[in-house]
Tab-separated table of C-alpha atoms in Angstrom:
chain	number	residue	atom	x	y	z
J	15	MET	CA	-17.463	12.970	-14.770
J	16	SER	CA	-15.313	15.371	-15.930
J	17	ILE	CA	-13.828	17.564	-12.801
J	18	LEU	CA	-14.165	21.754	-12.659
J	19	ASN	CA	-11.172	23.890	-12.277
J	20	TYR	CA	-13.216	27.247	-10.985
J	21	ASN	CA	-12.648	29.036	-13.966
J	22	GLU	CA	-13.308	26.745	-15.527
J	23	ILE	CA	-16.742	27.299	-14.622
J	24	LYS	CA	-18.260	29.319	-17.710
J	25	GLN	CA	-21.860	30.153	-18.828
J	26	ARG	CA	-24.122	27.352	-20.024
J	27	SER	CA	-22.118	24.610	-18.683
J	28	HIS	CA	-23.843	22.072	-15.972
J	29	ILE	CA	-22.578	21.645	-12.897
J	30	ILE	CA	-23.047	19.555	-9.958
J	31	HIS	CA	-23.421	21.581	-6.722
J	32	GLU	CA	-24.528	21.053	-3.726
J	33	ASP	CA	-25.794	17.100	-5.030
J	34	GLU	CA	-27.997	18.935	-7.826
J	35	PRO	CA	-27.299	19.786	-11.569
J	36	TRP	CA	-27.636	23.817	-11.914
J	37	GLU	CA	-27.201	25.804	-15.727
J	38	VAL	CA	-24.604	28.667	-15.454
J	39	ILE	CA	-26.538	31.581	-16.267
J	40	GLU	CA	-23.787	33.861	-15.735
J	41	SER	CA	-19.175	33.094	-15.560
J	42	GLN	CA	-16.737	36.262	-14.935
J	43	VAL	CA	-13.189	35.242	-13.563
J	44	SER	CA	-12.560	38.190	-12.290
J	45	ARG	CA	-8.783	39.415	-10.024
J	46	LYS	CA	-8.891	42.734	-7.319
J	47	GLN	CA	-5.678	43.949	-6.846
J	48	ALA	CA	-3.836	41.323	-4.201
J	49	ASN	CA	-6.559	39.187	-3.364
J	50	LYS	CA	-6.750	36.390	-5.082
J	51	PRO	CA	-9.199	35.485	-8.376
J	52	VAL	CA	-12.468	34.468	-7.946
J	53	ASN	CA	-14.997	33.146	-10.782
J	54	LYS	CA	-18.329	34.746	-9.883
J	55	THR	CA	-21.418	33.290	-11.212
J	56	LYS	CA	-24.934	33.205	-11.455
J	57	ILE	CA	-26.826	30.025	-11.588
J	58	LYS	CA	-30.100	28.154	-12.048
J	59	ASN	CA	-31.200	24.904	-10.470
J	60	LEU	CA	-32.118	22.559	-13.071
J	61	ILE	CA	-34.395	20.230	-10.022
J	62	THR	CA	-36.525	23.399	-8.600
J	63	GLY	CA	-35.316	26.580	-11.013
J	64	ARG	CA	-34.250	28.842	-8.092
J	65	VAL	CA	-31.995	31.583	-9.334
J	66	VAL	CA	-28.530	32.355	-6.785
J	67	ASP	CA	-25.150	34.528	-6.882
J	68	HIS	CA	-22.565	31.846	-6.027
J	69	THR	CA	-18.119	32.951	-5.897
J	70	PHE	CA	-16.549	30.383	-6.549
J	71	HIS	CA	-12.747	30.409	-5.778
J	72	VAL	CA	-9.145	29.326	-7.053
J	73	SER	CA	-9.193	25.806	-4.846
J	74	ASP	CA	-12.638	25.252	-5.844
J	75	LYS	CA	-13.443	22.626	-7.831
J	76	VAL	CA	-17.006	21.252	-9.612
J	77	ARG	CA	-17.680	18.122	-11.164
J	78	GLN	CA	-19.700	18.549	-14.813
J	79	ALA	CA	-23.045	17.164	-14.427
J	80	GLU	CA	-23.652	14.906	-17.543
J	81	LEU	CA	-27.244	15.198	-18.635
J	82	GLU	CA	-28.819	12.890	-20.782
J	83	ARG	CA	-31.826	13.187	-23.630
J	84	GLN	CA	-34.947	11.453	-24.326
J	85	ASP	CA	-37.777	11.801	-26.752
J	86	ILE	CA	-41.243	11.346	-24.304
J	87	THR	CA	-44.394	12.033	-25.889
J	88	PHE	CA	-47.218	14.228	-24.314
J	89	LEU	CA	-50.555	12.935	-23.220
J	90	TYR	CA	-52.450	15.675	-21.707
J	91	MET	CA	-53.028	18.059	-18.517
J	92	ASN	CA	-54.964	17.664	-15.988
J	93	GLU	CA	-55.256	21.006	-13.854
J	94	GLN	CA	-56.833	20.806	-11.286
J	95	LYS	CA	-54.465	18.132	-9.978
J	96	GLY	CA	-51.351	19.609	-11.155
J	97	GLU	CA	-50.220	16.487	-13.449
J	98	TYR	CA	-49.055	16.437	-16.886
J	99	TRP	CA	-49.389	12.688	-18.290
J	100	PHE	CA	-46.335	11.597	-20.712
J	101	SER	CA	-45.454	7.930	-22.079
J	102	ASP	CA	-42.841	6.130	-23.538
J	103	PRO	CA	-42.732	6.602	-27.715
J	104	GLU	CA	-41.732	3.288	-27.978
J	105	ASN	CA	-44.278	1.932	-25.441
J	106	PRO	CA	-46.958	3.798	-24.730
J	107	LYS	CA	-48.580	1.702	-22.183
J	108	ASN	CA	-45.943	2.746	-20.625
J	109	ARG	CA	-47.237	6.508	-19.062
J	110	PHE	CA	-45.911	8.668	-15.823
J	111	THR	CA	-47.061	11.903	-14.380
J	112	LEU	CA	-44.826	15.297	-13.810
J	113	GLU	CA	-45.008	18.043	-12.289
J	114	LYS	CA	-45.517	22.052	-13.162
J	115	HIS	CA	-41.937	22.925	-11.791
J	116	THR	CA	-40.977	20.025	-13.835
J	117	VAL	CA	-42.602	20.746	-17.202
J	118	GLY	CA	-41.478	24.441	-17.143
J	119	GLU	CA	-44.891	27.037	-18.821
J	120	ALA	CA	-43.512	26.871	-21.757
J	121	ILE	CA	-45.801	23.422	-21.768
J	122	ARG	CA	-49.086	25.324	-22.541
J	123	PHE	CA	-48.298	25.619	-25.953
J	124	VAL	CA	-47.917	22.046	-26.233
J	125	THR	CA	-50.280	19.515	-28.411
J	126	GLU	CA	-51.286	16.654	-26.906
J	127	LYS	CA	-49.632	13.675	-28.584
J	128	SER	CA	-45.868	15.607	-29.284
J	129	THR	CA	-42.494	14.280	-28.903
J	130	VAL	CA	-40.491	16.550	-26.704
J	131	GLN	CA	-37.158	15.739	-25.205
J	132	SER	CA	-36.747	15.619	-21.639
J	133	VAL	CA	-33.653	16.150	-19.368
J	134	LEU	CA	-32.691	13.112	-17.160
J	135	PHE	CA	-29.495	13.722	-14.311
J	136	GLN	CA	-28.254	10.283	-12.278
J	137	LYS	CA	-27.173	11.902	-9.414
J	138	PRO	CA	-23.806	9.405	-8.758
J	139	GLY	CA	-24.480	6.724	-6.443
J	140	ASP	CA	-27.773	6.538	-8.019
J	141	ASP	CA	-29.462	3.025	-10.309
J	142	ASP	CA	-31.384	5.469	-12.132
J	143	PRO	CA	-31.971	8.552	-13.454
J	144	VAL	CA	-34.440	11.523	-13.033
J	145	ILE	CA	-36.650	13.090	-15.443
J	146	ILE	CA	-35.114	16.954	-13.682
J	147	GLY	CA	-36.586	19.270	-16.516
J	148	ILE	CA	-38.086	19.558	-20.792
J	149	LYS	CA	-36.614	20.759	-22.903
J	150	TYR	CA	-38.448	21.820	-25.466
J	151	PRO	CA	-38.617	23.381	-29.596
J	152	MET	CA	-37.474	27.120	-29.290
J	153	LYS	CA	-40.889	27.688	-31.986
J	154	MET	CA	-44.386	26.222	-31.768
J	155	LYS	CA	-46.609	26.966	-34.486
J	156	LEU	CA	-50.626	27.109	-33.226
J	157	THR	CA	-54.057	27.816	-34.417
J	158	VAL	CA	-55.878	30.306	-33.622
J	159	THR	CA	-59.783	28.831	-31.853
J	160	GLU	CA	-60.745	32.307	-30.060
J	161	ALA	CA	-59.949	35.635	-31.585
J	162	PRO	CA	-62.205	38.826	-30.339
J	163	PRO	CA	-62.936	40.890	-33.334
J	164	ASN	CA	-61.054	43.430	-35.247
J	165	ILE	CA	-62.443	46.918	-34.375
J	166	LYS	CA	-62.390	49.091	-37.955
J	167	GLY	CA	-59.146	51.252	-37.283
J	168	ASP	CA	-57.393	48.927	-35.204
J	169	THR	CA	-55.433	46.835	-37.924
J	170	ALA	CA	-53.808	50.210	-39.014
J	171	THR	CA	-52.935	51.717	-35.625
J	172	GLY	CA	-50.933	48.546	-34.645
J	173	GLY	CA	-53.222	47.421	-31.794
J	174	ARG	CA	-52.648	44.094	-30.041
J	175	LYS	CA	-55.231	41.596	-28.704
J	176	VAL	CA	-55.568	38.274	-27.032
J	177	VAL	CA	-55.830	35.632	-28.904
J	178	THR	CA	-56.864	31.900	-27.745
J	179	VAL	CA	-54.599	29.055	-29.635
J	180	GLU	CA	-55.802	24.892	-29.709
J	181	THR	CA	-53.745	24.092	-26.139
J	182	GLY	CA	-55.459	26.230	-24.603
J	183	ALA	CA	-53.095	29.081	-24.127
J	184	HIS	CA	-53.698	32.945	-24.831
J	185	VAL	CA	-51.168	34.958	-26.576
J	186	ASN	CA	-51.423	38.404	-27.478
J	187	VAL	CA	-51.104	38.748	-31.622
J	188	PRO	CA	-51.530	41.874	-33.863
J	189	MET	CA	-55.257	42.727	-34.473
J	190	PHE	CA	-55.404	41.046	-38.018
J	191	ILE	CA	-55.100	37.432	-36.707
J	192	ASN	CA	-58.468	35.606	-36.984
J	193	VAL	CA	-59.498	32.061	-35.751
J	194	GLY	CA	-58.282	29.994	-38.034
J	195	ASP	CA	-54.672	31.057	-38.518
J	196	VAL	CA	-51.182	29.346	-37.564
J	197	ILE	CA	-49.126	31.742	-35.469
J	198	VAL	CA	-45.002	30.495	-34.728
J	199	VAL	CA	-45.507	31.395	-30.982
J	200	ASN	CA	-42.176	31.799	-29.360
J	201	THR	CA	-42.189	28.506	-26.396
J	202	ASP	CA	-39.307	30.973	-24.383
J	203	SER	CA	-41.353	34.568	-23.974
J	204	GLY	CA	-44.712	32.629	-24.966
J	205	GLU	CA	-44.580	35.736	-27.604
J	206	TYR	CA	-46.587	35.582	-30.667
J	207	SER	CA	-43.134	35.435	-33.761
J	208	GLU	CA	-45.082	35.824	-37.234
J	209	ARG	CA	-48.084	34.469	-39.039
J	210	ALA	CA	-47.200	30.917	-40.265
J	211	GLU	CA	-47.934	30.926	-43.975
J	212	LYS	CA	-51.307	27.846	-44.805
J	213	SER	CA	-50.607	24.154	-45.167
């Protein structure tokens, strides 16, 4: 496991801070007059999602977090219980649940039986790694299952409407989108990207 000096803690790197994995969102090394340089960062806890500002000093060193990725199959969700069920693609009988804060908001754009990547982190001293998050494709193609009717004149003025896609998620789309259309959704923002060609 690599040790990083204060000035090696850069944007998009993963570090262990307070015994937990964090992603560096922002990083700026600066020096004020006679003071020693510091690295002002904004870091995100990969387990809780909490974002904090933290300043690393010249004497600070951190361990680099080694994260693994592994394919898992999304089975279904039970929203009332807050359960999200997955399985091992190689052994479908090996089923397990993950909590909402682990799967994140993008799970609402994933169809059942889809393969996604789990992000695993192993604490020093622990025997087995644990899943701390899910890495989703940036864009997903989804079929529109419900859409309000177009109102004459709205399509020309570039109006918007909210439709339901096959996963049950709601997406704000242009007026010309109808039931049966396949749309591309950005999983990071939850926004409509484009209408896909029907295969």
